[in-house]
CSV table of C-alpha atoms in Angstrom, one decimal:
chain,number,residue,atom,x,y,z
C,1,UNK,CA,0.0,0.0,0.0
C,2,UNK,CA,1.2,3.6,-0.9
C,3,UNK,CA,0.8,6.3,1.6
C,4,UNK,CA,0.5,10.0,0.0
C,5,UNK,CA,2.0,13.1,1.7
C,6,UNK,CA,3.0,16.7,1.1
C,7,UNK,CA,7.0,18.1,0.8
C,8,UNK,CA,8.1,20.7,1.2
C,9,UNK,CA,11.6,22.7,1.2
C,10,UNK,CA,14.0,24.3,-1.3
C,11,UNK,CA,14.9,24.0,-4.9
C,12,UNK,CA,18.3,22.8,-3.6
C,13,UNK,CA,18.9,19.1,-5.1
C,14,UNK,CA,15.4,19.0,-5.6
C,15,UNK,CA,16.1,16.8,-8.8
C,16,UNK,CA,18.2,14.1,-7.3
C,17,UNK,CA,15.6,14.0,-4.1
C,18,UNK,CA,13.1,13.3,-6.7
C,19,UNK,CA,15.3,10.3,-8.4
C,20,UNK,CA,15.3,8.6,-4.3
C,21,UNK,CA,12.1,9.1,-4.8
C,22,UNK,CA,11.7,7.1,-7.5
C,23,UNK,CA,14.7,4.6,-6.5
C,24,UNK,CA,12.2,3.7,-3.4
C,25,UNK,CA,9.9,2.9,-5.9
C,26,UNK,CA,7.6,6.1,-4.7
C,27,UNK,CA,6.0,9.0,-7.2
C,28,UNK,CA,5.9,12.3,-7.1
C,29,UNK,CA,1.8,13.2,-8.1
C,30,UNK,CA,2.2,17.0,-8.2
C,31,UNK,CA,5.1,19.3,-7.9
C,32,UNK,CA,4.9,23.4,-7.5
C,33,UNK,CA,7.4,25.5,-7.8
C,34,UNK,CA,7.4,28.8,-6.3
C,35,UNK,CA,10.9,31.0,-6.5
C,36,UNK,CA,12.8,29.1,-4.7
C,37,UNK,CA,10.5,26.8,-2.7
C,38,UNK,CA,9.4,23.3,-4.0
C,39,UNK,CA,5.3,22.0,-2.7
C,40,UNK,CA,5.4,18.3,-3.8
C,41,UNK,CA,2.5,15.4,-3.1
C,42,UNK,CA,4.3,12.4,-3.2
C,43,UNK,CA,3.3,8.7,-3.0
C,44,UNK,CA,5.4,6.3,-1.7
C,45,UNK,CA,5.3,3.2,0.4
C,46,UNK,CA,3.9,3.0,4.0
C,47,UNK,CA,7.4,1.0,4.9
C,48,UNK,CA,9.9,3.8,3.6
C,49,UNK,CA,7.7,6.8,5.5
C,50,UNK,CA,10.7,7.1,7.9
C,51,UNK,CA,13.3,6.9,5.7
C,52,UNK,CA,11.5,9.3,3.6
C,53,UNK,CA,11.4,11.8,6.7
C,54,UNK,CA,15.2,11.4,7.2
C,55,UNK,CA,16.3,11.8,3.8
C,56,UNK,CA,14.1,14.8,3.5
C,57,UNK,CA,16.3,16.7,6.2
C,58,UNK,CA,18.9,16.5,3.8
C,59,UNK,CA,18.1,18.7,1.1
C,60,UNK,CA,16.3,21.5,4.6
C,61,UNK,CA,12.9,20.3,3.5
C,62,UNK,CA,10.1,18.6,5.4
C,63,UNK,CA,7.3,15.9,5.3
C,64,UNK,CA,3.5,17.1,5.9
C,65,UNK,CA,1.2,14.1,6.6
C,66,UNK,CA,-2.2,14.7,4.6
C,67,UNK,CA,-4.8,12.6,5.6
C,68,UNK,CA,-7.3,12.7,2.9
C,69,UNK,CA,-4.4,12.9,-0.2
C,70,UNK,CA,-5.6,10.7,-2.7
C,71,UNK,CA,-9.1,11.4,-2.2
C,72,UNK,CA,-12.4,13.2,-4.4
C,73,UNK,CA,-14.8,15.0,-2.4
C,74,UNK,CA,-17.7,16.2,-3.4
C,75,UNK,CA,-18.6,20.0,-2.0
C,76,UNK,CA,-22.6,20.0,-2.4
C,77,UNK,CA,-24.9,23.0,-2.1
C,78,UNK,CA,-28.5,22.8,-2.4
C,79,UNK,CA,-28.3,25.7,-5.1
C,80,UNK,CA,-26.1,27.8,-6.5
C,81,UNK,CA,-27.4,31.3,-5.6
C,82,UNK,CA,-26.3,33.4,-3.0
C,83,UNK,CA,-28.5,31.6,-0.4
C,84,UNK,CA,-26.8,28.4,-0.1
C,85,UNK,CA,-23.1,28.6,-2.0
C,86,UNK,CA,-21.1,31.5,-0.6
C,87,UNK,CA,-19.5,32.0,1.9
C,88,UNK,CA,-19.4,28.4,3.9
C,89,UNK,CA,-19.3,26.3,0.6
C,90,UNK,CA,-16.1,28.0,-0.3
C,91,UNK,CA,-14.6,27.8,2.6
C,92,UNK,CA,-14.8,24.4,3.0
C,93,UNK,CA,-14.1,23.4,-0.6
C,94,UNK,CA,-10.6,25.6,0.2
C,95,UNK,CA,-9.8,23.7,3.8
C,96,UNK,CA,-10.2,20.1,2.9
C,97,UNK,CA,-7.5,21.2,-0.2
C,98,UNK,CA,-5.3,22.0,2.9
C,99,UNK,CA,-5.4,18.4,3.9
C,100,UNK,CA,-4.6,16.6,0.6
C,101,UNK,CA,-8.4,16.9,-0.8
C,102,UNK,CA,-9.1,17.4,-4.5
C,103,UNK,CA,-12.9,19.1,-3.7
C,104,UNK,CA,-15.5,19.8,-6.3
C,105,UNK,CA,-17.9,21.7,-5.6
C,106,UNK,CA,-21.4,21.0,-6.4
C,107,UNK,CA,-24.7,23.3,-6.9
C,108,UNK,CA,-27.7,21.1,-7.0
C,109,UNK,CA,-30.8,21.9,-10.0
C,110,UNK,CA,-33.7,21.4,-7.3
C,111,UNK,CA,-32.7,21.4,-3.9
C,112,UNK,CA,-34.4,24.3,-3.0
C,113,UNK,CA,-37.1,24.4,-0.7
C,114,UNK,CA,-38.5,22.3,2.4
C,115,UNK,CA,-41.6,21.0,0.3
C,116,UNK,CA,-40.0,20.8,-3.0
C,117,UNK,CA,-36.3,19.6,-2.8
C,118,UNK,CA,-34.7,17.2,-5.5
C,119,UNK,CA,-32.1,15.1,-6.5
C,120,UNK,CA,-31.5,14.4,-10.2
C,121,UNK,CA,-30.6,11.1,-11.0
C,122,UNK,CA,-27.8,12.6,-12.7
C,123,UNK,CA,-26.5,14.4,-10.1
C,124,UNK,CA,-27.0,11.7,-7.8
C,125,UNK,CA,-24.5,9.7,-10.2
C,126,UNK,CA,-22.2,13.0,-10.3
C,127,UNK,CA,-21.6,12.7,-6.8
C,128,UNK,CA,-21.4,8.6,-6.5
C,129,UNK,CA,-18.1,9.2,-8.5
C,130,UNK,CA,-16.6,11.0,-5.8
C,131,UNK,CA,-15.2,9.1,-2.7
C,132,UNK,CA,-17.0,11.1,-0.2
C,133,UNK,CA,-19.5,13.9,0.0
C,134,UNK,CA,-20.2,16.9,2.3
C,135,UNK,CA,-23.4,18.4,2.2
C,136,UNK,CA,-23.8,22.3,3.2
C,137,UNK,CA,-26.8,23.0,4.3
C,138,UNK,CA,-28.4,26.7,6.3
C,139,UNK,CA,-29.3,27.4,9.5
C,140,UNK,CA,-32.6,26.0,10.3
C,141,UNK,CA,-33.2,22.4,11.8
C,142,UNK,CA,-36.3,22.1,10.1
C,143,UNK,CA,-35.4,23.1,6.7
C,144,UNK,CA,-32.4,20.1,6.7
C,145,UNK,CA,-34.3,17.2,8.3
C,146,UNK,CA,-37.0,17.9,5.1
C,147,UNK,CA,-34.3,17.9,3.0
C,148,UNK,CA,-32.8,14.8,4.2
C,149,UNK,CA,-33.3,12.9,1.0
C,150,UNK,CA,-30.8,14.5,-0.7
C,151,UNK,CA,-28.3,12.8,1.4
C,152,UNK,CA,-29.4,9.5,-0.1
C,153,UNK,CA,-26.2,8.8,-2.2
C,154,UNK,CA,-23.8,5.6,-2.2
C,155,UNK,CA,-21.3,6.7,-0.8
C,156,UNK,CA,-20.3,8.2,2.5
C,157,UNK,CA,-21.9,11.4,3.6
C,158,UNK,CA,-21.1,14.4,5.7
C,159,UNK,CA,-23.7,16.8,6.6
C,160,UNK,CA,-23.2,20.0,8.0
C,161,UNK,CA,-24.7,23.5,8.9
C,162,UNK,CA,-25.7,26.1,11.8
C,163,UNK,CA,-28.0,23.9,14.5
C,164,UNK,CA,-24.7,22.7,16.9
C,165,UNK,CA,-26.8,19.3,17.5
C,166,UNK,CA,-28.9,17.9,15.2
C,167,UNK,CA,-30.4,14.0,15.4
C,168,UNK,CA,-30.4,13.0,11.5
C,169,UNK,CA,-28.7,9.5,10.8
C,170,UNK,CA,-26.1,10.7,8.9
C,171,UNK,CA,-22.7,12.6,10.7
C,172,UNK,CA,-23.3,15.8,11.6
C,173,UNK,CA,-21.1,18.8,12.4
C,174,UNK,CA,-22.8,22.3,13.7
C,175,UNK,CA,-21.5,26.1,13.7
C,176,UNK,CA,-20.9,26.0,10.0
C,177,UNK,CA,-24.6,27.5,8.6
C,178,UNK,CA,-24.9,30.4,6.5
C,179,UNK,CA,-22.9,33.1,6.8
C,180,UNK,CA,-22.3,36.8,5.4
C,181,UNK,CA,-18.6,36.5,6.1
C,182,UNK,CA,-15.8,33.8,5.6
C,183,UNK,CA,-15.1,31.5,8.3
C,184,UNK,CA,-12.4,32.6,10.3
C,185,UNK,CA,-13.4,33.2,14.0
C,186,UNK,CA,-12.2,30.9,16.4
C,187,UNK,CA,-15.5,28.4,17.0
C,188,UNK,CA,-15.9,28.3,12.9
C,189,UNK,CA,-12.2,27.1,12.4
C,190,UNK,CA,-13.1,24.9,15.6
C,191,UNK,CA,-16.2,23.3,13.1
C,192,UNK,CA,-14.0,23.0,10.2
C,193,UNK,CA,-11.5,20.9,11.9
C,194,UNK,CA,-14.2,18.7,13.6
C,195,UNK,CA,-15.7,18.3,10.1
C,196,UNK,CA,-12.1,17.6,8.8
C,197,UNK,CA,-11.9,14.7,11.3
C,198,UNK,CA,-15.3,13.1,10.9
C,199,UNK,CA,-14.4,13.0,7.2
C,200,UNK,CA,-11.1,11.4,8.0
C,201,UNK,CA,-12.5,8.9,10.1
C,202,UNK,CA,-15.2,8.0,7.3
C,203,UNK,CA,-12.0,7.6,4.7
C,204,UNK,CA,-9.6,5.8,7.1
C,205,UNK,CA,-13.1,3.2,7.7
C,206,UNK,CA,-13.4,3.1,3.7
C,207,UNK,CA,-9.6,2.5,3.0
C,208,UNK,CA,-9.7,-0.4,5.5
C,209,UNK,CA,-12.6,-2.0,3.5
C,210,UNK,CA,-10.6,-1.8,0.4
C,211,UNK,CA,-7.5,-3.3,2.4
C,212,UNK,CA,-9.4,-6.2,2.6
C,213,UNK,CA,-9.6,-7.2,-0.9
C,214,UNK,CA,-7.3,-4.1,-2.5
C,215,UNK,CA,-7.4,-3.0,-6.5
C,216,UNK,CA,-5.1,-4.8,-8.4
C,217,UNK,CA,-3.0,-2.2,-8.9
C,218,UNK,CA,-2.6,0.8,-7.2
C,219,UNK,CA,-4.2,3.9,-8.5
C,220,UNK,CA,-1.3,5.3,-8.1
C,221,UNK,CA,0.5,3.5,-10.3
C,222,UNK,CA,-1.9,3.6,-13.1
C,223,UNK,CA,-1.4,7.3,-13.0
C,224,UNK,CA,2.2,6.9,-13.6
C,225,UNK,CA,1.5,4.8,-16.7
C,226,UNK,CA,-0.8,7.2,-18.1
C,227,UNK,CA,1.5,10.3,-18.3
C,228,UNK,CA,4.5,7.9,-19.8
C,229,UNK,CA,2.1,6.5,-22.4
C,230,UNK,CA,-0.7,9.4,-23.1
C,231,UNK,CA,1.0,12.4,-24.3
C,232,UNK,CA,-2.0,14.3,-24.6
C,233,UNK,CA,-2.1,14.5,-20.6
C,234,UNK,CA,0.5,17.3,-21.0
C,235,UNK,CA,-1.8,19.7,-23.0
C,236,UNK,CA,-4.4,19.9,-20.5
C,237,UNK,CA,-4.6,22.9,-18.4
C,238,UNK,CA,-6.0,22.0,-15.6
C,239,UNK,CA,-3.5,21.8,-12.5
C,240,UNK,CA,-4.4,18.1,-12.1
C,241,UNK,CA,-4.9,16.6,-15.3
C,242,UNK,CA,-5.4,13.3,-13.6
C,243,UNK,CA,-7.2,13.2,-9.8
C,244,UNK,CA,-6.5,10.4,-7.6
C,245,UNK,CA,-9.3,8.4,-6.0
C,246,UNK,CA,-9.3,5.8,-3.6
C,247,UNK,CA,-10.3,3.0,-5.9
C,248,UNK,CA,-9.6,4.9,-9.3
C,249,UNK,CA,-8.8,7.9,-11.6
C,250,UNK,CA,-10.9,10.9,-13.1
C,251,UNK,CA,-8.6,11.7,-16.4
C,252,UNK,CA,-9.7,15.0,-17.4
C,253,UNK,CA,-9.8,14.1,-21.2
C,254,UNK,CA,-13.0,14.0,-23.8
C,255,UNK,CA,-14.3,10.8,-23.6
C,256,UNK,CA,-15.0,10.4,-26.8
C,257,UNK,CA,-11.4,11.1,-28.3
C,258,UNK,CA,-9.4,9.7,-25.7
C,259,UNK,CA,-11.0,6.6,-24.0
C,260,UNK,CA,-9.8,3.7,-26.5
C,261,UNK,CA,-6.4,4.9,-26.0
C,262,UNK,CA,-7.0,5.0,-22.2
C,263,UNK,CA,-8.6,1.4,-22.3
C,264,UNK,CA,-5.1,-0.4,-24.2
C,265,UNK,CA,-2.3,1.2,-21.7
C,266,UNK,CA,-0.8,-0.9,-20.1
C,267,UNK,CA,-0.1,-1.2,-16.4
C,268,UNK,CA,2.1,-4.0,-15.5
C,269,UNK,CA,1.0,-7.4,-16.8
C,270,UNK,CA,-2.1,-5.8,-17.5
C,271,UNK,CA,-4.3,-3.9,-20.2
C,272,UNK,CA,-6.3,-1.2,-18.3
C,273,UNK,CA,-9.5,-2.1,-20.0
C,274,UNK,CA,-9.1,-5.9,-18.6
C,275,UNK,CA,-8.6,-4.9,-14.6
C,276,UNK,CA,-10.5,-1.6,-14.8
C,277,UNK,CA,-14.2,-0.3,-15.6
C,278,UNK,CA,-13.4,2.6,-17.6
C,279,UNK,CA,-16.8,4.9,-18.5
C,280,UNK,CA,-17.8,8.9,-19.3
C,281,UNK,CA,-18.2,10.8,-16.6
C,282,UNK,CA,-21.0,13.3,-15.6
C,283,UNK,CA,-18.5,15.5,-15.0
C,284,UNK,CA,-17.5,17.8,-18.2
C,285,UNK,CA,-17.3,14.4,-20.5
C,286,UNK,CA,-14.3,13.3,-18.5
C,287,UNK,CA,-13.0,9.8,-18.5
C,288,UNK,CA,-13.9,8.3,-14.9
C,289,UNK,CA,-11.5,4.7,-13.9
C,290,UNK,CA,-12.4,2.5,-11.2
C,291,UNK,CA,-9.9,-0.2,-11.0
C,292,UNK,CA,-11.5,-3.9,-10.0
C,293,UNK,CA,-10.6,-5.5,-6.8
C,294,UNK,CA,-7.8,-7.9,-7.2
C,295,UNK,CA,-10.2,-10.9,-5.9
C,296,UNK,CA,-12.7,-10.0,-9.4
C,297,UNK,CA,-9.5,-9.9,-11.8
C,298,UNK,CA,-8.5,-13.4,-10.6
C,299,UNK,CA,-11.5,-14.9,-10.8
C,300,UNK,CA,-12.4,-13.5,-14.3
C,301,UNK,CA,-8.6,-14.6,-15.6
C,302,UNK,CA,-9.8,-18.7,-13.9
C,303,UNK,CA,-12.9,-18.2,-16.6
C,304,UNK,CA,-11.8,-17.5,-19.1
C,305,UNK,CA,-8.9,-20.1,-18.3
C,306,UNK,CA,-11.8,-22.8,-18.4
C,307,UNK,CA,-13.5,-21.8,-21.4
């Protein structure tokens, strides 16, 4: 198993602190370079996290553990007017960034109102692609326990908003309802880092699921093949062209173009298309990866060993 955390230190040696890197057969997922300071996310294995801390010192920099690197999290409001998304939506898209999080954030069609509140089916699906979402919802008790069936999505769920208790049967965090200001007094930053921890616990609960019968390969490692064998990767704008999940990839490519050269990469032993369900996403046409548990890969190679 890989374990993902956050460098940083000095240009000095950077390069050959990247080739250990590699030499401990770790990756480096993103790198920033500011002047003369180096912000890299970096995957490597759980035994070498020690050695990694040590060989850090070297070259004056230091090792940030980021307990939710490697993760999509969905960001949900019930709408996007000024009601619901600013300023609490934002704010908590930006803080779980600060702890390895790729967020998205999500304004929902119908999901305004006690009475009248919906979820699309298709942006039920947008947010089933994501490993985890947190649901932003106002001030009044009333107004979220009606609304409770938007929550109904399969995968975990974090609610939160302005009642400080509130007996729904889905985590909870208070003191983080609508606001006309961004969140920055004490008992708000307080919320956020209680919210930070009920999400961590949810994704440390889901990673030891997957433990149990793992994907086949590590979506780390599929990344890495991508970006040697999809030059395209490179032309895309977007600061992270490909976004880690727990048990996949989004690759933010057209569909269309780009997902029969996706399917025949090949990752170890492996075609990506043979140990991988490989679809369009809801998301902007993307090209969403979920890579098949190792137990499903060996029992589809013993059938079609038998045929």
């Amino acid at each position: 198993m890989y374990e993902i955390v956050r460098y940083e230190g000095g240009v000095y040696k950077n390069n050959i602190f990247k080739e250990w890197i590699e030499d401990i057969g770790g990756f480096v997922i993103q790198e920033h370079v500011m002047q003369l300071d180096v912000y890299m996310t970096l995957a490597v294995p759980q035994s070498e996290i020690e050695r990694l801390k040590e060989e850090a010192k070297k070259y004056k920099g230091k090792i940030i553990e980021t307990p939710l690197a490697g993760t999509e999290i969905a960001v949900v409001a019930p709408s996007l007017s000024r009601h619901h998304l600013p300023h609490t939506a934002c704010d908590i898209a930006e803080y779980l960034r600060r702890f390895g999080a790729k967020s998205n954030m999500i304004g929902l069609a119908r999901g305004v109102g006690k009475d009248i509140a919906q979820l699309r089916e298709k942006e039920k699906r947008l947010i089933e692609e994501h490993d985890l979402a947190v649901y932003v919802m106002g001030n009044f008790s009333s107004c979220i326990k009606d609304k409770i069936h938007l929550f109904d999505v399969e995968i975990p769920v974090v609610v939160t908003g302005g009642p400080k208790e509130l007996d729904i049967p889905y985590p909870y965090v208070g003191d983080l309802g609508r606001r006309s200001h961004r969140l920055r007094h004490g008992e708000e930053i307080r919320a956020l880092r209680k919210m930070v921890d009920k999400i961590t616990e949810l994704i440390n609960k889901k990673r030891l699921e997957l433990s149990y019968d793992p994907p086949i390969v590590p979506p780390v490692v599929v990344k890495d093949e991508l970006e040697k064998q999809v030059d395209e990767i490179f032309d895309i704008l977007s600061p992270m062209p490909i976004t880690t999940q727990l048990d996949g990839l989004r690759v933010k490519l057209d569909y269309d173009k780009f997902h029969k050269k996706i399917e025949n990469v090949k990752v170890k032993n492996y075609i990506l298309k043979d140990i991988a369900n490989i679809k369009r996403s809801e998301m902007k046409n993307y090209i969403l990866i979920k890579i098949k548990p190792k137990s499903e890969v060996e029992f589809e190679r013993e059938k079609n060993e038998n045929v």
